[in-house]
Coordinates of C-alpha atoms and ligand atoms in Angstrom, one line a residue:
M1 CA 190.6 109.2 151.2
S2 CA 190.3 111.7 148.4
H3 CA 192.4 111.4 145.3
T4 CA 191.7 114.9 144.1
P5 CA 195.1 116.6 144.1
P6 CA 196.1 120.0 145.5
A7 CA 195.9 122.7 142.9
A8 CA 199.6 122.9 142.4
T9 CA 200.0 119.2 141.5
I10 CA 201.3 118.3 138.1
T11 CA 199.7 115.1 136.7
L12 CA 201.5 113.3 133.9
A13 CA 199.6 110.6 131.9
L14 CA 201.7 107.7 130.6
S15 CA 201.0 104.2 129.2
K16 CA 202.9 101.1 130.5
G17 CA 205.4 99.4 128.3
R18 CA 207.6 101.1 125.7
I19 CA 206.5 104.7 126.3
F20 CA 206.9 104.4 130.0
D21 CA 210.3 102.7 129.6
E22 CA 211.6 105.3 127.1
I23 CA 210.4 108.4 128.9
M24 CA 212.2 107.4 132.2
P25 CA 215.6 108.8 131.1
L26 CA 213.9 112.1 130.0
L27 CA 212.1 112.3 133.4
A28 CA 215.3 111.6 135.2
A29 CA 217.1 114.4 133.3
A30 CA 214.2 116.7 134.4
G31 CA 214.8 115.6 138.0
I32 CA 211.8 113.4 138.2
E33 CA 212.0 109.8 139.4
V34 CA 208.9 107.6 139.5
L35 CA 209.0 105.7 142.8
E36 CA 207.2 102.5 141.8
D37 CA 207.6 100.1 139.0
P38 CA 204.3 99.9 137.0
E39 CA 205.0 96.3 136.0
K40 CA 205.1 95.3 139.7
S41 CA 202.6 97.6 141.3
R42 CA 198.8 97.5 140.7
K43 CA 198.5 101.2 141.4
L44 CA 197.3 103.5 138.7
I45 CA 198.6 106.6 140.4
L46 CA 202.3 106.5 141.0
P47 CA 204.2 109.0 143.2
T48 CA 207.5 110.5 142.2
N49 CA 210.4 111.9 144.2
R50 CA 208.8 115.3 143.6
P51 CA 205.8 115.7 145.9
E52 CA 204.1 118.0 143.4
V53 CA 204.4 115.6 140.5
R54 CA 202.5 112.3 140.0
V55 CA 202.1 109.8 137.1
V56 CA 198.8 108.3 136.1
L57 CA 198.8 105.0 134.1
V58 CA 196.3 104.9 131.2
R59 CA 195.9 103.0 128.0
A60 CA 198.1 104.5 125.2
S61 CA 195.1 105.5 123.2
D62 CA 193.5 107.2 126.2
V63 CA 196.4 109.6 126.9
P64 CA 195.0 112.4 124.7
T65 CA 191.6 112.0 126.2
Y66 CA 193.0 112.4 129.8
V67 CA 194.9 115.5 128.8
Q68 CA 192.1 117.0 126.9
Y69 CA 189.6 116.7 129.8
G70 CA 192.1 117.7 132.4
G71 CA 192.5 114.3 134.1
A72 CA 196.1 114.9 133.4
D73 CA 198.0 118.2 132.8
M74 CA 200.4 116.6 130.3
G75 CA 201.0 113.2 128.7
V76 CA 203.1 111.3 126.3
C77 CA 201.7 109.4 123.3
G78 CA 202.6 108.3 119.8
K79 CA 201.9 110.5 116.8
D80 CA 199.7 107.7 115.5
T81 CA 197.4 108.0 118.6
L82 CA 197.4 111.8 118.3
I83 CA 196.4 111.8 114.6
E84 CA 193.5 109.4 115.3
H85 CA 192.4 111.4 118.4
S86 CA 192.6 114.7 116.5
A87 CA 190.6 113.3 113.6
E88 CA 187.7 112.7 116.0
W89 CA 187.9 116.3 117.1
G90 CA 188.5 118.1 113.8
G91 CA 192.1 119.0 114.7
A92 CA 194.5 119.0 117.7
A93 CA 193.8 122.7 118.5
R94 CA 190.1 122.1 118.7
S95 CA 190.6 119.3 121.2
G96 CA 192.5 121.8 123.5
L97 CA 195.7 120.0 123.2
Y98 CA 199.1 121.8 122.9
L99 CA 201.9 119.8 121.3
P100 CA 205.1 121.5 122.3
L101 CA 207.6 118.7 121.6
D102 CA 208.5 115.7 119.6
L103 CA 210.3 113.5 122.2
Q104 CA 211.9 111.3 119.6
I105 CA 211.1 108.1 121.6
A106 CA 209.1 104.9 120.9
K107 CA 209.9 105.3 117.2
C108 CA 208.3 103.2 114.5
R109 CA 206.4 103.7 111.2
V110 CA 202.9 103.2 109.9
S111 CA 202.9 100.9 106.9
V112 CA 200.7 99.0 104.6
A113 CA 201.3 95.2 104.7
V114 CA 199.8 92.3 102.7
R115 CA 200.3 88.6 102.5
T116 CA 203.5 87.6 100.7
D117 CA 201.4 86.0 98.0
F118 CA 199.3 89.1 97.3
D119 CA 200.3 91.3 94.4
Y120 CA 199.6 94.7 95.9
A121 CA 201.2 96.7 93.0
Q122 CA 199.0 95.0 90.5
A123 CA 195.8 95.4 92.6
V124 CA 196.6 99.2 92.9
K125 CA 197.4 99.4 89.1
K126 CA 194.2 97.7 88.2
G127 CA 192.2 100.1 90.4
S128 CA 190.8 97.2 92.5
R129 CA 188.8 98.1 95.6
L130 CA 190.9 97.0 98.6
K131 CA 189.7 95.7 101.9
V132 CA 192.0 97.2 104.5
A133 CA 191.9 96.3 108.2
T134 CA 193.3 98.8 110.7
K135 CA 193.2 100.4 114.1
Y136 CA 194.3 103.6 112.3
T137 CA 191.3 104.5 110.2
A138 CA 192.1 108.2 109.9
I139 CA 195.6 107.7 108.8
A140 CA 194.6 104.9 106.4
R141 CA 191.7 106.9 104.9
E142 CA 193.8 109.9 104.2
F143 CA 196.7 107.9 102.8
F144 CA 194.6 105.9 100.3
A145 CA 192.5 108.9 99.3
S146 CA 195.7 110.8 98.5
K147 CA 196.8 107.8 96.3
G148 CA 193.4 107.7 94.7
V149 CA 192.9 104.1 95.8
H150 CA 189.4 103.0 96.8
V151 CA 189.3 101.1 100.1
D152 CA 186.8 99.6 102.4
L153 CA 188.2 100.1 105.9
I154 CA 187.6 97.5 108.6
K155 CA 188.2 98.8 112.0
L156 CA 190.0 96.5 114.4
Y157 CA 191.4 97.1 117.9
G158 CA 194.3 94.6 117.8
S159 CA 196.0 91.7 116.1
M160 CA 195.6 93.3 112.7
E161 CA 198.0 90.7 111.2
L162 CA 195.2 88.1 111.4
A163 CA 192.9 89.9 109.0
P164 CA 194.7 89.1 105.7
L165 CA 195.6 85.6 107.0
T166 CA 191.9 84.8 107.5
G167 CA 190.9 86.3 104.2
M168 CA 188.9 89.1 105.9
A169 CA 191.1 91.8 104.3
D170 CA 193.6 92.3 101.5
A171 CA 195.9 94.6 103.4
I172 CA 196.5 96.0 106.9
V173 CA 197.7 99.4 108.0
D174 CA 199.7 98.9 111.2
L175 CA 202.8 100.0 113.2
V176 CA 206.0 98.4 112.2
S177 CA 209.2 98.6 114.1
T178 CA 211.6 95.7 113.5
G179 CA 209.3 94.0 111.0
N180 CA 209.5 90.7 112.9
T181 CA 205.8 90.5 113.6
L182 CA 205.0 90.9 109.9
K183 CA 207.6 88.3 109.0
A184 CA 206.3 85.8 111.6
N185 CA 202.8 86.1 110.0
H186 CA 203.9 85.7 106.4
L187 CA 203.1 89.4 105.7
M188 CA 205.3 92.0 103.9
E189 CA 205.5 95.7 104.1
V190 CA 204.5 97.3 100.7
E191 CA 204.3 101.0 101.6
R192 CA 205.6 103.2 104.3
I193 CA 203.0 105.8 105.2
M194 CA 204.8 107.8 107.8
D195 CA 207.4 107.8 110.5
I196 CA 206.1 107.8 114.1
S197 CA 207.6 109.0 117.4
S198 CA 206.0 110.0 120.7
H199 CA 205.1 113.6 121.5
L200 CA 204.5 115.6 124.6
V201 CA 200.8 116.6 124.9
V202 CA 199.8 119.4 127.2
N203 CA 196.4 120.7 128.3
Q204 CA 196.1 124.3 127.2
A205 CA 194.2 125.5 130.2
A206 CA 196.7 123.8 132.6
L207 CA 199.5 125.5 130.7
K208 CA 198.1 128.9 131.6
L209 CA 197.3 128.0 135.2
K210 CA 200.5 126.1 136.0
M211 CA 202.8 127.9 133.5
A212 CA 206.0 127.9 135.5
P213 CA 206.2 124.3 136.6
L214 CA 204.9 122.9 133.3
R215 CA 207.4 125.1 131.3
R216 CA 210.3 123.8 133.5
I217 CA 209.4 120.2 132.6
I218 CA 208.9 121.0 128.9
D219 CA 212.2 122.9 128.8
A220 CA 214.1 120.1 130.6
F221 CA 212.7 117.5 128.1
A222 CA 213.5 119.8 125.2
A223 CA 217.1 120.1 126.4
T224 CA 217.5 116.4 126.6
V225 CA 216.0 115.7 123.2
A226 CA 218.3 118.3 121.7
A227 CA 221.3 116.8 123.4
N228 CA 220.3 113.3 122.3
T229 CA 219.7 114.5 118.7
S230 CA 223.1 116.2 118.4
A231 CA 224.8 113.1 120.0
A232 CA 223.2 110.9 117.4
L233 CA 224.5 113.0 114.5
P234 CA 227.5 111.5 112.6
Ligands
PRT1 O1 198.5 97.8 123.7 P1 197.4 98.8 123.9 O2 196.2 98.4 123.1 O3 197.1 99.1 125.3 O4 197.8 100.2 123.2 P2 198.9 100.4 122.2 O5 199.2 99.2 121.4 O6 198.6 101.7 121.5 O7 200.1 100.7 123.2 P3 201.6 100.3 123.1 O8 202.2 100.5 124.4 O9 201.8 98.9 122.5 O10 202.2 101.4 122.1 C1 202.2 102.7 122.4 C2 202.9 103.5 121.3 O11 204.2 103.0 121.1 C3 202.2 103.4 119.9 O12 201.1 104.2 119.9 C4 203.4 103.8 119.0 O13 203.4 105.2 118.9 C5 204.6 103.3 119.7 N1 205.3 102.1 119.1 C6 206.5 102.1 118.7 C7 204.7 100.9 118.9 C8 205.7 100.1 118.3 N2 206.8 100.9 118.2 C9 205.3 98.8 117.9 N3 206.2 98.1 117.3 N4 203.5 100.4 119.1 C10 203.1 99.2 118.8 N5 204.0 98.3 118.1 C11 203.5 97.0 117.8 C12 202.8 96.9 116.4 O14 201.5 97.3 116.5 C13 203.0 95.5 116.0 O15 202.0 94.7 116.6 O16 204.6 96.0 117.7 C14 204.3 95.1 116.6 C15 205.3 95.3 115.5 O17 206.6 95.4 116.0 P4 207.8 94.7 115.2 O18 209.1 95.1 115.9 O19 207.6 93.2 115.2 O20 207.8 95.3 113.8
MG2 MG1 200.1 97.4 122.0

């Protein structure tokens, strides 16, 4: 059986977990319902109630790659992931990605954290060279360069919290949401680098070829985001 879709199919790339869970209400408001639970199914291609729309499940950090190379027409991923992906390509535009909408979901922040017994302010003041472990090397490089702090970046793919605990690094740059993970590992947040939310990413060529159906989905998402934002105002 071939998995190559008919030309009119819209493929949406999502990652399991928080992004999948938080995009569901937006999809529902756009009239799209995913027919299988990714936590229960082993399938990587999930059908929806709309025969022309399907979801592909990929690693969060692979979402921009799928959209860029046309494996998906659109996708949802964090601004953190987008910045790191764009840095590899010399900018979002050069990677052929169109970013029409901040979906305001899966919110968190990128922060610098250190061991509670490490005097970060003093180290910065003294002009010490800091060893910083992170998955977000582009964000970290840009941030410390703008502060004029010299850093040796150590690239990790997960469990960043361990690096300062084992003495491998002085600091980490990681995503923080409640702060519970840092606290549980005797780390503290010392700088907030930027706020993060998830964005809609669209393949520019697909947008031209499938303008009407993609626009309908983008507009429906935008309407829900606008309604949610105004409902959240005091
Ligand atoms: O897990 P995998 O390696 O496959 O990829 P991923 O970690 O990139 O995917 P996933 O699903 O964990 O995250 C997808 C996106 O969700 C991220 O790119 C962010 O944009 C967004 N997001 C929002 C978060 C968080 N909040 C978050 N808290 N991603 C990760 N975390 C982790 C963080 O890295 C840390 O380990 O949660 C921990 C901190 O949480 P608190 O609540 O204890 O502070
Ligand atoms: Mg994760």
